[in-house]
mmCIF file of C-alpha atoms and ligand atoms in Angstrom:
data_model
loop_
_atom_site.group_PDB
_atom_site.id
_atom_site.type_symbol
_atom_site.label_atom_id
_atom_site.label_comp_id
_atom_site.label_asym_id
_atom_site.label_seq_id
_atom_site.Cartn_x
_atom_site.Cartn_y
_atom_site.Cartn_z
ATOM 1 C CA MET A 1 -22.615 -8.971 -4.676
ATOM 2 C CA GLU A 2 -19.603 -10.990 -3.176
ATOM 3 C CA ASN A 3 -20.803 -12.229 0.285
ATOM 4 C CA SER A 4 -24.157 -10.139 0.268
ATOM 5 C CA GLY A 5 -26.004 -12.825 3.015
ATOM 6 C CA ALA A 6 -22.713 -12.211 5.858
ATOM 7 C CA ILE A 7 -22.797 -8.981 5.258
ATOM 8 C CA LEU A 8 -26.402 -8.336 5.956
ATOM 9 C CA GLU A 9 -25.853 -10.821 8.960
ATOM 10 C CA LEU A 10 -22.889 -8.852 10.047
ATOM 11 C CA CYS A 11 -25.204 -5.501 9.820
ATOM 12 C CA LYS A 12 -27.597 -6.754 12.627
ATOM 13 C CA LYS A 13 -24.434 -6.577 14.981
ATOM 14 C CA TYR A 14 -22.022 -3.778 13.351
ATOM 15 C CA ASP A 15 -23.431 -0.080 12.192
ATOM 16 C CA SER A 16 -19.669 -0.073 10.275
ATOM 17 C CA PHE A 17 -17.563 -2.612 9.620
ATOM 18 C CA TYR A 18 -14.496 -3.798 7.259
ATOM 19 C CA LEU A 19 -14.852 -6.749 5.515
ATOM 20 C CA TYR A 20 -11.675 -8.568 4.438
ATOM 21 C CA ASP A 21 -11.730 -11.754 2.378
ATOM 22 C CA GLU A 22 -9.444 -14.415 2.892
ATOM 23 C CA GLY A 23 -9.621 -16.043 -0.344
ATOM 24 C CA VAL A 24 -9.318 -12.892 -2.161
ATOM 25 C CA ILE A 25 -5.815 -12.128 -0.366
ATOM 26 C CA ARG A 26 -4.942 -15.835 -1.199
ATOM 27 C CA ASP A 27 -5.922 -15.783 -4.460
ATOM 28 C CA SER A 28 -3.899 -12.439 -5.279
ATOM 29 C CA ILE A 29 -0.598 -13.449 -3.350
ATOM 30 C CA ALA A 30 -1.144 -17.179 -5.440
ATOM 31 C CA SER A 31 -0.844 -14.681 -8.741
ATOM 32 C CA LEU A 32 1.868 -12.948 -7.664
ATOM 33 C CA ARG A 33 3.907 -16.071 -6.675
ATOM 34 C CA GLN A 34 3.141 -17.792 -10.094
ATOM 35 C CA ALA A 35 4.467 -14.915 -11.860
ATOM 36 C CA PHE A 36 7.190 -13.955 -10.219
ATOM 37 C CA GLY A 37 8.932 -17.169 -9.085
ATOM 38 C CA GLY A 38 12.235 -15.796 -8.975
ATOM 39 C CA ALA A 39 11.767 -12.922 -6.835
ATOM 40 C CA GLU A 40 10.867 -12.611 -3.089
ATOM 41 C CA LEU A 41 7.637 -10.576 -2.057
ATOM 42 C CA LEU A 42 7.612 -7.997 0.656
ATOM 43 C CA TYR A 43 3.737 -7.194 1.656
ATOM 44 C CA SER A 44 3.556 -3.085 2.571
ATOM 45 C CA VAL A 45 2.043 -3.156 6.481
ATOM 46 C CA LYS A 46 0.855 0.350 5.936
ATOM 47 C CA ALA A 47 -1.609 -0.662 3.221
ATOM 48 C CA ASN A 48 -3.206 -2.462 5.739
ATOM 49 C CA PRO A 49 -1.829 -3.688 9.065
ATOM 50 C CA ALA A 50 -4.502 -5.232 10.756
ATOM 51 C CA PRO A 51 -3.044 -8.143 12.585
ATOM 52 C CA GLY A 52 -5.388 -11.272 11.135
ATOM 53 C CA VAL A 53 -4.479 -9.871 7.791
ATOM 54 C CA LEU A 54 -0.697 -9.768 8.615
ATOM 55 C CA ARG A 55 -1.049 -13.411 9.829
ATOM 56 C CA LEU A 56 -2.967 -14.875 6.929
ATOM 57 C CA ILE A 57 0.248 -12.899 4.157
ATOM 58 C CA PHE A 58 2.986 -13.901 6.621
ATOM 59 C CA SER A 59 1.624 -17.232 6.482
ATOM 60 C CA ALA A 60 1.973 -17.171 3.168
ATOM 61 C CA GLY A 61 5.528 -16.905 2.997
ATOM 62 C CA LEU A 62 5.398 -12.939 2.544
ATOM 63 C CA GLY A 63 8.655 -10.417 4.603
ATOM 64 C CA ALA A 64 7.335 -7.197 5.548
ATOM 65 C CA ASP A 65 7.925 -3.570 3.874
ATOM 66 C CA ALA A 66 7.609 -1.403 7.249
ATOM 67 C CA ALA A 67 7.535 1.946 7.195
ATOM 68 C CA SER A 68 7.936 2.762 10.604
ATOM 69 C CA LEU A 69 9.729 0.935 13.888
ATOM 70 C CA GLY A 70 6.264 -0.116 15.246
ATOM 71 C CA GLU A 71 5.544 -2.393 11.719
ATOM 72 C CA VAL A 72 9.394 -4.141 12.418
ATOM 73 C CA LEU A 73 8.416 -4.652 15.456
ATOM 74 C CA LEU A 74 5.377 -6.143 14.351
ATOM 75 C CA ALA A 75 6.046 -7.888 11.647
ATOM 76 C CA ALA A 76 8.956 -9.534 13.934
ATOM 77 C CA ARG A 77 6.354 -10.251 16.833
ATOM 78 C CA MET A 78 4.649 -12.367 14.160
ATOM 79 C CA GLY A 79 7.280 -14.359 13.419
ATOM 80 C CA VAL A 80 8.902 -12.617 10.051
ATOM 81 C CA GLU A 81 12.692 -13.114 9.719
ATOM 82 C CA PRO A 82 14.793 -9.792 9.826
ATOM 83 C CA GLY A 83 16.106 -11.441 6.416
ATOM 84 C CA MET A 84 12.362 -10.649 5.084
ATOM 85 C CA ILE A 85 11.958 -7.260 6.715
ATOM 86 C CA GLN A 86 12.981 -4.135 5.245
ATOM 87 C CA TYR A 87 12.307 -1.178 6.769
ATOM 88 C CA SER A 88 12.266 1.916 4.378
ATOM 89 C CA ALA A 89 10.987 5.663 5.760
ATOM 90 C CA PRO A 90 12.320 9.267 5.625
ATOM 91 C CA GLY A 91 13.145 10.884 8.869
ATOM 92 C CA LYS A 92 14.499 7.844 11.167
ATOM 93 C CA ARG A 93 14.667 9.151 14.954
ATOM 94 C CA PRO A 94 18.476 7.177 16.206
ATOM 95 C CA SER A 95 15.433 5.718 18.535
ATOM 96 C CA ASP A 96 14.198 4.214 15.352
ATOM 97 C CA ILE A 97 17.309 2.939 13.847
ATOM 98 C CA GLU A 98 18.257 1.478 17.285
ATOM 99 C CA GLY A 99 15.224 -0.565 17.572
ATOM 100 C CA ALA A 100 15.311 -1.677 14.542
ATOM 101 C CA LEU A 101 18.575 -3.001 14.026
ATOM 102 C CA GLY A 102 18.947 -6.775 14.465
ATOM 103 C CA LYS A 103 15.402 -6.904 13.848
ATOM 104 C CA CYS A 104 15.137 -5.944 9.974
ATOM 105 C CA THR A 105 17.437 -4.622 6.692
ATOM 106 C CA VAL A 106 17.331 -0.971 7.593
ATOM 107 C CA ILE A 107 17.066 1.228 4.269
ATOM 108 C CA ALA A 108 19.012 4.653 4.634
ATOM 109 C CA ASP A 109 16.858 7.112 2.894
ATOM 110 C CA SER A 110 19.269 10.297 2.775
ATOM 111 C CA PRO A 111 23.371 10.705 3.382
ATOM 112 C CA GLY A 112 22.780 12.072 6.708
ATOM 113 C CA GLU A 113 21.015 8.585 7.695
ATOM 114 C CA VAL A 114 23.534 6.128 6.232
ATOM 115 C CA GLU A 115 25.843 8.533 9.251
ATOM 116 C CA LEU A 116 23.147 8.173 11.923
ATOM 117 C CA ILE A 117 23.070 4.656 11.027
ATOM 118 C CA GLY A 118 26.517 4.346 11.107
ATOM 119 C CA ARG A 119 27.147 6.046 14.997
ATOM 120 C CA CYS A 120 23.832 3.931 15.980
ATOM 121 C CA ALA A 121 25.840 0.375 14.904
ATOM 122 C CA GLU A 122 28.602 1.948 16.490
ATOM 123 C CA LYS A 123 26.701 2.689 20.009
ATOM 124 C CA LEU A 124 24.861 -0.975 19.876
ATOM 125 C CA GLY A 125 28.806 -2.590 19.037
ATOM 126 C CA VAL A 126 26.930 -4.228 15.697
ATOM 127 C CA THR A 127 27.484 -4.014 11.813
ATOM 128 C CA ALA A 128 24.196 -2.973 10.363
ATOM 129 C CA GLU A 129 23.545 -4.370 6.800
ATOM 130 C CA ILE A 130 21.918 -1.521 4.990
ATOM 131 C CA GLY A 131 20.357 -1.034 2.185
ATOM 132 C CA ILE A 132 20.494 2.503 0.005
ATOM 133 C CA ARG A 133 17.102 3.854 -0.905
ATOM 134 C CA LEU A 134 17.894 5.534 -4.104
ATOM 135 C CA ASN A 135 16.188 8.784 -6.375
ATOM 136 C CA PRO A 136 17.270 7.067 -9.534
ATOM 137 C CA ASP A 137 18.173 8.800 -12.957
ATOM 138 C CA PHE A 138 14.968 7.436 -14.445
ATOM 139 C CA THR A 139 10.827 7.491 -13.598
ATOM 140 C CA PHE A 140 8.714 5.111 -14.483
ATOM 141 C CA THR A 141 7.735 6.973 -17.888
ATOM 142 C CA SER A 142 10.839 8.903 -18.443
ATOM 143 C CA ASP A 143 15.062 8.512 -19.023
ATOM 144 C CA ARG A 144 15.384 11.540 -16.980
ATOM 145 C CA GLY A 145 15.253 11.853 -12.696
ATOM 146 C CA ALA A 146 12.821 13.867 -10.730
ATOM 147 C CA PRO A 147 13.238 15.500 -7.545
ATOM 148 C CA SER A 148 12.143 13.438 -4.457
ATOM 149 C CA LYS A 149 11.752 13.485 -0.637
ATOM 150 C CA PHE A 150 13.015 9.801 -0.481
ATOM 151 C CA GLY A 151 16.175 8.362 -1.230
ATOM 152 C CA VAL A 152 19.804 9.810 -2.608
ATOM 153 C CA ASP A 153 19.756 10.919 -5.997
ATOM 154 C CA GLN A 154 21.620 8.479 -8.120
ATOM 155 C CA ALA A 155 24.739 10.389 -8.845
ATOM 156 C CA LEU A 156 25.079 11.871 -5.347
ATOM 157 C CA ALA A 157 25.246 8.245 -3.825
ATOM 158 C CA PHE A 158 27.966 6.664 -6.488
ATOM 159 C CA ARG A 159 29.817 9.983 -5.563
ATOM 160 C CA LEU A 160 29.485 9.011 -1.346
ATOM 161 C CA LEU A 161 29.732 5.341 -2.070
ATOM 162 C CA GLU A 162 33.610 5.399 -1.493
ATOM 163 C CA ASP A 163 33.117 7.688 2.190
ATOM 164 C CA TRP A 164 29.970 5.086 2.770
ATOM 165 C CA LYS A 165 32.590 2.408 2.296
ATOM 166 C CA ARG A 166 34.926 3.005 4.934
ATOM 167 C CA LEU A 167 32.383 3.706 7.738
ATOM 168 C CA PRO A 168 33.301 0.978 10.382
ATOM 169 C CA ASN A 169 30.018 0.484 11.318
ATOM 170 C CA VAL A 170 28.113 -0.157 7.893
ATOM 171 C CA ARG A 171 27.900 -2.707 5.404
ATOM 172 C CA ILE A 172 26.019 -1.925 2.297
ATOM 173 C CA ALA A 173 23.882 -4.629 1.015
ATOM 174 C CA GLY A 174 21.744 -3.831 -1.697
ATOM 175 C CA ILE A 175 19.865 -1.024 -2.879
ATOM 176 C CA HIS A 176 15.970 -0.141 -2.893
ATOM 177 C CA VAL A 177 14.068 2.046 -5.106
ATOM 178 C CA HIS A 178 10.343 2.883 -4.742
ATOM 179 C CA SER A 179 9.152 5.503 -7.845
ATOM 180 C CA ARG A 180 5.489 5.348 -7.712
ATOM 181 C CA SER A 181 2.295 3.232 -6.968
ATOM 182 C CA GLN A 182 -0.651 2.370 -9.034
ATOM 183 C CA GLU A 183 0.541 1.588 -12.114
ATOM 184 C CA LEU A 184 -1.580 -0.683 -14.514
ATOM 185 C CA ARG A 185 0.323 -1.495 -17.700
ATOM 186 C CA ALA A 186 2.647 -4.128 -17.726
ATOM 187 C CA GLU A 187 5.161 -2.210 -20.690
ATOM 188 C CA VAL A 188 5.699 0.457 -18.370
ATOM 189 C CA LEU A 189 7.010 -1.670 -15.343
ATOM 190 C CA GLY A 190 9.201 -3.860 -17.177
ATOM 191 C CA ARG A 191 10.708 -1.049 -18.647
ATOM 192 C CA TYR A 192 11.058 0.217 -15.011
ATOM 193 C CA TYR A 193 12.327 -3.172 -13.879
ATOM 194 C CA GLU A 194 14.828 -3.686 -16.803
ATOM 195 C CA ASN A 195 15.961 0.071 -15.598
ATOM 196 C CA MET A 196 16.213 -1.219 -11.957
ATOM 197 C CA PHE A 197 18.539 -4.166 -13.276
ATOM 198 C CA GLY A 198 21.116 -1.874 -14.973
ATOM 199 C CA LEU A 199 21.290 0.243 -12.055
ATOM 200 C CA ALA A 200 21.959 -2.716 -9.801
ATOM 201 C CA CYS A 201 25.180 -3.917 -11.868
ATOM 202 C CA ASP A 202 26.141 -0.169 -12.024
ATOM 203 C CA PHE A 203 25.688 0.182 -8.341
ATOM 204 C CA GLN A 204 27.275 -3.086 -7.943
ATOM 205 C CA ASP A 205 30.310 -2.562 -10.132
ATOM 206 C CA ALA A 206 30.579 0.861 -7.952
ATOM 207 C CA LEU A 207 30.820 -0.659 -4.736
ATOM 208 C CA GLY A 208 33.108 -3.341 -5.820
ATOM 209 C CA GLN A 209 31.412 -6.351 -3.861
ATOM 210 C CA SER A 210 28.464 -8.485 -5.400
ATOM 211 C CA LEU A 211 25.096 -7.023 -4.551
ATOM 212 C CA GLU A 212 23.061 -8.870 -2.053
ATOM 213 C CA PHE A 213 19.551 -7.185 -2.690
ATOM 214 C CA VAL A 214 17.560 -4.968 -5.043
ATOM 215 C CA ASN A 215 14.432 -4.024 -4.203
ATOM 216 C CA MET A 216 12.450 -2.548 -6.503
ATOM 217 C CA GLY A 217 9.731 -1.533 -4.521
ATOM 218 C CA SER A 218 6.068 -1.457 -5.992
ATOM 219 C CA GLY A 219 4.166 0.222 -8.631
ATOM 220 C CA LEU A 220 1.974 -3.017 -9.050
ATOM 221 C CA GLY A 221 -1.799 -1.303 -9.225
ATOM 222 C CA ILE A 222 -5.137 -3.067 -8.977
ATOM 223 C CA PRO A 223 -8.591 -1.947 -11.046
ATOM 224 C CA TYR A 224 -10.374 0.489 -9.231
ATOM 225 C CA SER A 225 -12.691 2.123 -11.714
ATOM 226 C CA ALA A 226 -14.993 0.355 -14.236
ATOM 227 C CA GLY A 227 -13.303 1.550 -16.830
ATOM 228 C CA ASP A 228 -9.525 0.098 -15.348
ATOM 229 C CA ARG A 229 -8.072 -2.541 -16.995
ATOM 230 C CA PRO A 230 -6.158 -4.613 -14.408
ATOM 231 C CA LEU A 231 -2.592 -5.090 -14.683
ATOM 232 C CA ASP A 232 -1.220 -8.149 -16.447
ATOM 233 C CA ILE A 233 0.741 -9.934 -14.266
ATOM 234 C CA PRO A 234 1.393 -12.931 -16.261
ATOM 235 C CA ALA A 235 2.559 -10.513 -18.770
ATOM 236 C CA LEU A 236 5.104 -8.542 -16.435
ATOM 237 C CA GLY A 237 5.630 -11.943 -15.017
ATOM 238 C CA VAL A 238 7.052 -13.223 -17.967
ATOM 239 C CA ARG A 239 9.534 -10.330 -18.822
ATOM 240 C CA MET A 240 10.828 -10.455 -15.063
ATOM 241 C CA ALA A 241 12.038 -13.785 -15.730
ATOM 242 C CA GLU A 242 13.626 -12.702 -19.173
ATOM 243 C CA LEU A 243 15.091 -10.215 -17.471
ATOM 244 C CA THR A 244 16.869 -12.273 -14.562
ATOM 245 C CA ALA A 245 17.858 -14.599 -16.835
ATOM 246 C CA ASP A 246 19.553 -11.815 -19.069
ATOM 247 C CA PHE A 247 21.256 -10.022 -15.663
ATOM 248 C CA ARG A 248 21.751 -13.564 -14.196
ATOM 249 C CA GLU A 249 25.457 -13.609 -14.957
ATOM 250 C CA ARG A 250 26.112 -10.281 -13.812
ATOM 251 C CA LEU A 251 23.940 -10.296 -10.594
ATOM 252 C CA PRO A 252 24.608 -14.311 -9.235
ATOM 253 C CA GLY A 253 23.845 -13.770 -6.079
ATOM 254 C CA THR A 254 21.511 -10.982 -5.795
ATOM 255 C CA ARG A 255 17.998 -11.581 -4.584
ATOM 256 C CA ILE A 256 15.283 -9.866 -6.426
ATOM 257 C CA ILE A 257 12.535 -8.315 -4.268
ATOM 258 C CA LEU A 258 9.218 -6.731 -4.647
ATOM 259 C CA GLU A 259 6.875 -5.418 -2.194
ATOM 260 C CA THR A 260 3.385 -4.269 -2.743
ATOM 261 C CA GLY A 261 0.598 -3.559 -0.121
ATOM 262 C CA ARG A 262 -2.581 -2.781 -2.478
ATOM 263 C CA PHE A 263 -2.095 -5.963 -5.054
ATOM 264 C CA VAL A 264 -2.467 -8.466 -1.751
ATOM 265 C CA VAL A 265 -5.394 -6.590 -0.032
ATOM 266 C CA GLY A 266 -6.453 -3.679 -1.858
ATOM 267 C CA LYS A 267 -9.237 -5.835 -3.490
ATOM 268 C CA SER A 268 -10.319 -7.956 -0.914
ATOM 269 C CA GLY A 269 -12.321 -5.215 1.280
ATOM 270 C CA VAL A 270 -15.306 -3.745 1.595
ATOM 271 C CA TYR A 271 -16.895 -0.972 3.486
ATOM 272 C CA VAL A 272 -20.383 -1.505 5.101
ATOM 273 C CA SER A 273 -21.872 1.475 6.621
ATOM 274 C CA ARG A 274 -25.436 1.541 8.192
ATOM 275 C CA VAL A 275 -28.104 4.078 7.050
ATOM 276 C CA LEU A 276 -29.370 5.729 10.708
ATOM 277 C CA ASP A 277 -31.878 7.817 8.992
ATOM 278 C CA ARG A 278 -33.426 9.874 5.735
ATOM 279 C CA LYS A 279 -34.326 12.879 5.530
ATOM 280 C CA GLU A 280 -35.087 15.597 2.619
ATOM 281 C CA SER A 281 -34.078 19.121 1.973
ATOM 282 C CA MET A 282 -35.431 21.985 -0.282
ATOM 283 C CA GLY A 283 -35.658 18.622 -3.144
ATOM 284 C CA LYS A 284 -32.817 16.968 -2.531
ATOM 285 C CA THR A 285 -32.455 13.323 -0.220
ATOM 286 C CA TYR A 286 -30.301 12.835 1.974
ATOM 287 C CA ILE A 287 -29.142 9.319 3.233
ATOM 288 C CA ILE A 288 -27.295 9.356 6.575
ATOM 289 C CA LEU A 289 -24.646 6.627 7.263
ATOM 290 C CA GLN A 290 -22.529 5.824 10.123
ATOM 291 C CA ASN A 291 -19.047 6.462 10.459
ATOM 292 C CA THR A 292 -18.240 7.596 6.638
ATOM 293 C CA MET A 293 -15.527 10.568 6.509
ATOM 294 C CA ASN A 294 -13.915 9.205 10.091
ATOM 295 C CA GLY A 295 -14.403 5.377 9.397
ATOM 296 C CA PHE A 296 -13.683 5.483 5.505
ATOM 297 C CA ILE A 297 -12.091 8.749 4.219
ATOM 298 C CA ARG A 298 -11.335 8.043 0.657
ATOM 299 C CA PRO A 299 -14.668 8.367 -0.849
ATOM 300 C CA SER A 300 -14.458 12.049 1.174
ATOM 301 C CA ILE A 301 -11.204 12.949 -0.415
ATOM 302 C CA SER A 302 -12.454 11.941 -4.064
ATOM 303 C CA ARG A 303 -15.442 13.958 -3.964
ATOM 304 C CA LEU A 304 -12.862 16.912 -2.719
ATOM 305 C CA VAL A 305 -10.800 16.608 -4.973
ATOM 306 C CA GLU A 306 -12.869 16.203 -8.090
ATOM 307 C CA GLY A 307 -15.320 19.455 -6.653
ATOM 308 C CA CYS A 308 -11.810 21.496 -6.571
ATOM 309 C CA SER A 309 -10.942 20.624 -10.324
ATOM 310 C CA HIS A 310 -14.153 21.734 -11.951
ATOM 311 C CA GLY A 311 -14.889 18.901 -14.108
ATOM 312 C CA GLY A 312 -11.129 18.604 -15.232
ATOM 313 C CA GLU A 313 -8.847 15.140 -15.066
ATOM 314 C CA PRO A 314 -7.591 15.057 -11.424
ATOM 315 C CA ALA A 315 -4.162 13.676 -10.970
ATOM 316 C CA PRO A 316 -3.791 11.181 -8.382
ATOM 317 C CA ALA A 317 -2.183 11.305 -5.376
ATOM 318 C CA GLU A 318 -1.694 7.940 -3.948
ATOM 319 C CA PRO A 319 -2.992 6.696 -1.657
ATOM 320 C CA LEU A 320 -5.269 9.658 -0.814
ATOM 321 C CA TYR A 321 -6.371 9.912 -4.290
ATOM 322 C CA THR A 322 -6.749 7.904 -6.950
ATOM 323 C CA GLY A 323 -8.855 8.671 -10.239
ATOM 324 C CA LYS A 324 -12.434 9.076 -10.800
ATOM 325 C CA GLY A 325 -15.147 6.463 -10.046
ATOM 326 C CA ALA A 326 -12.586 4.818 -7.709
ATOM 327 C CA PHE A 327 -15.511 3.680 -5.238
ATOM 328 C CA GLN A 328 -18.182 2.022 -6.218
ATOM 329 C CA PHE A 329 -21.492 2.034 -4.013
ATOM 330 C CA THR A 330 -23.982 -0.646 -3.779
ATOM 331 C CA ALA A 331 -27.091 -0.496 -1.736
ATOM 332 C CA LEU A 332 -28.069 -3.448 0.700
ATOM 333 C CA PRO A 333 -30.567 -5.461 0.526
ATOM 334 C CA GLY A 334 -30.879 -3.312 -1.926
ATOM 335 C CA GLY A 335 -34.029 -4.038 -4.812
ATOM 336 C CA GLY A 336 -36.398 -0.874 -4.244
ATOM 337 C CA LYS A 337 -37.194 1.038 -7.021
ATOM 338 C CA LEU A 338 -34.231 3.285 -8.240
ATOM 339 C CA GLU A 339 -33.667 7.466 -6.865
ATOM 340 C CA THR A 340 -31.268 9.957 -6.559
ATOM 341 C CA VAL A 341 -29.783 10.477 -3.372
ATOM 342 C CA THR A 342 -27.498 12.421 -1.665
ATOM 343 C CA LEU A 343 -25.052 10.046 0.517
ATOM 344 C CA ALA A 344 -23.972 11.843 4.014
ATOM 345 C CA GLY A 345 -22.305 10.735 7.022
ATOM 346 C CA ASN A 346 -23.055 11.420 11.098
ATOM 347 C CA LEU A 347 -20.253 14.410 11.597
ATOM 348 C CA CYS A 348 -21.052 17.400 12.657
ATOM 349 C CA THR A 349 -19.424 18.721 9.531
ATOM 350 C CA ALA A 350 -21.114 19.566 6.256
ATOM 351 C CA GLN A 351 -18.059 18.153 4.718
ATOM 352 C CA ASP A 352 -19.104 14.376 5.500
ATOM 353 C CA ILE A 353 -20.414 13.646 2.186
ATOM 354 C CA ILE A 354 -19.104 10.997 0.003
ATOM 355 C CA ALA A 355 -21.779 11.161 -3.313
ATOM 356 C CA ASP A 356 -23.811 13.643 -4.071
ATOM 357 C CA ASP A 357 -26.845 12.936 -6.322
ATOM 358 C CA ILE A 358 -26.234 9.691 -7.057
ATOM 359 C CA SER A 359 -29.005 6.818 -8.483
ATOM 360 C CA LEU A 360 -29.374 4.095 -5.633
ATOM 361 C CA PRO A 361 -32.305 1.443 -5.012
ATOM 362 C CA ALA A 362 -34.573 3.279 -1.890
ATOM 363 C CA LEU A 363 -31.915 3.013 1.049
ATOM 364 C CA TYR A 364 -34.055 3.183 4.808
ATOM 365 C CA PRO A 365 -32.891 3.248 8.381
ATOM 366 C CA GLY A 366 -31.096 -0.441 8.891
ATOM 367 C CA ASP A 367 -29.999 -1.088 5.298
ATOM 368 C CA ALA A 368 -26.754 -0.118 4.571
ATOM 369 C CA VAL A 369 -24.080 0.704 1.795
ATOM 370 C CA VAL A 370 -21.283 -0.828 0.485
ATOM 371 C CA ILE A 371 -18.427 0.606 -0.339
ATOM 372 C CA SER A 372 -15.683 -1.149 -2.762
ATOM 373 C CA ASN A 373 -11.913 -0.908 -2.580
ATOM 374 C CA ALA A 374 -11.360 -0.774 0.945
ATOM 375 C CA GLY A 375 -8.885 -3.429 1.415
ATOM 376 C CA CYS A 376 -5.860 -1.288 1.697
ATOM 377 C CA TYR A 377 -5.098 2.524 2.699
ATOM 378 C CA ALA A 378 -8.757 2.352 4.154
ATOM 379 C CA ALA A 379 -8.907 2.036 7.777
ATOM 380 C CA ALA A 380 -5.190 2.648 8.438
ATOM 381 C CA LEU A 381 -5.648 6.080 6.944
ATOM 382 C CA SER A 382 -9.072 7.100 8.151
ATOM 383 C CA PRO A 383 -9.547 9.943 11.470
ATOM 384 C CA MET A 384 -11.269 7.822 13.660
ATOM 385 C CA GLN A 385 -10.286 10.675 15.812
ATOM 386 C CA PHE A 386 -12.675 12.541 14.456
ATOM 387 C CA ALA A 387 -15.439 13.280 17.088
ATOM 388 C CA CYS A 388 -14.986 10.311 19.124
ATOM 389 C CA HIS A 389 -17.390 7.642 17.158
ATOM 390 C CA ASP A 390 -17.137 4.268 17.399
ATOM 391 C CA ALA A 391 -14.729 2.938 15.390
ATOM 392 C CA PRO A 392 -15.682 0.547 12.590
ATOM 393 C CA ALA A 393 -15.069 -3.092 13.313
ATOM 394 C CA GLN A 394 -12.249 -5.144 10.957
ATOM 395 C CA LEU A 395 -13.288 -8.502 9.640
ATOM 396 C CA ILE A 396 -12.406 -11.123 8.012
ATOM 397 C CA ILE A 397 -14.245 -13.758 6.110
ATOM 398 C CA GLY A 398 -13.000 -17.186 5.854
ATOM 399 C CA PRO A 399 -13.945 -19.776 2.948
ATOM 400 C CA ASP A 400 -16.358 -20.997 5.220
ATOM 401 C CA GLY A 401 -18.145 -17.605 5.122
ATOM 402 C CA ARG A 402 -17.574 -16.981 8.875
ATOM 403 C CA ALA A 403 -16.790 -14.099 10.158
ATOM 404 C CA TYR A 404 -13.697 -13.354 12.242
ATOM 405 C CA ASP A 405 -12.330 -10.573 13.973
ATOM 406 C CA ALA A 406 -9.481 -8.900 12.260
ATOM 407 C CA MET A 407 -8.090 -7.312 15.034
ATOM 408 C CA LYS A 408 -6.925 -10.007 17.416
HETATM 409 C C1 LIG B 501 3.741 2.086 0.682
HETATM 410 C C2 LIG B 501 4.796 1.628 -0.321
HETATM 411 C C3 LIG B 501 4.798 0.391 -1.048
HETATM 412 C C4 LIG B 501 3.642 0.016 -1.348
HETATM 413 O O1 LIG B 501 2.701 0.429 -2.122
HETATM 414 P P1 LIG B 501 1.446 0.023 -2.891
HETATM 415 O O2 LIG B 501 1.162 0.657 -4.005
HETATM 416 O O3 LIG B 501 0.100 -0.153 -1.876
HETATM 417 O O4 LIG B 501 1.900 -1.596 -3.334
HETATM 418 C C5 LIG B 501 6.048 -0.438 -1.454
HETATM 419 N N1 LIG B 501 7.052 0.133 -1.558
HETATM 420 C C6 LIG B 501 7.114 1.334 -0.569
HETATM 421 C C7 LIG B 501 8.565 2.250 -0.143
HETATM 422 C C8 LIG B 501 6.096 1.910 0.305
HETATM 423 O O5 LIG B 501 5.977 2.957 0.943
#
């Protein structure tokens, strides 16, 4: 497997760690840029906010999709321009809004929030240029809308627009939609982009002035299981270019924005956990690993969800659960004869198991298990406060094969 020499070397120093590959991050950014030449790209910080990872991405020219004031400030401190940070989250507090104004574009998530932003801007003596997050009358797979905790229902937003236009400290500059993550079908995303262009035109007409941006959110999926076909990014790029050309006349000055977390970092990371012990119980072989559920929770969640679904196909619930076979386990150094083992962690709960009765080359204390697809929603989502263990290290491996601390 990729980087296995470096991983074994790092195992001498760390009992559990994430390793993110710089080359994979750069390649995924390059493929997005090549396909979506006419669009601006924002990186969704919540997918992986390790400072070293952010530095790579921001230095490649991506902006930030921030899910909290903390993420706005993190991106701003790293030199991302206010125009390239968009702050979208439900339930912003006045202190969040006041802290964010001037550092980013705040995306209002509800009618109440439009007014709250107005009051915060008035208090600071500024005019806030905002976006409206819309819950559109379409989804990825339907021409009808669905209830959502995010955004303002499209029809309601159009009704309220006249009131919003009269707010003295608010100027509506754009719209934002993020419907769903982890879509692997280019034709579904192409249809969604087409709907988004149409919505942008209608909104602009209702607004009565030119729309400065349309943020189409994400949706770009990555292959998790062995059976997943990668999203055809070049084909989607061609569709986006056609749509951009078709709508250029109606939206001459509008910035087209795409945001993605997982596509940039998801495939770049592995999680490595060392074997602490092995034991037998009533005919089962348990391999005890360092920091499994607490260090990288998603394999444990997969086991939980699939255990509760009695053999059926559980629905995806991003970013907690993607689908069956989303994480592959590799034994290092490997090479021993295959045996059937259950991979468990070192937490004092019986639920700290990441795989039951799987076939792996024999593992002994000091060996390691490498888990794939650990670049996004991995370290950031994991409950490291549970049981006070040492947190996994987070490292980046550069093109020279040398690893450095991602947290600095
Ligand atoms: C999390 C999030 C994203 C990124 O989703 P990915 O599936 O990681 O690409 C994009 N936009 C918004 C608003 C989000 O909350």
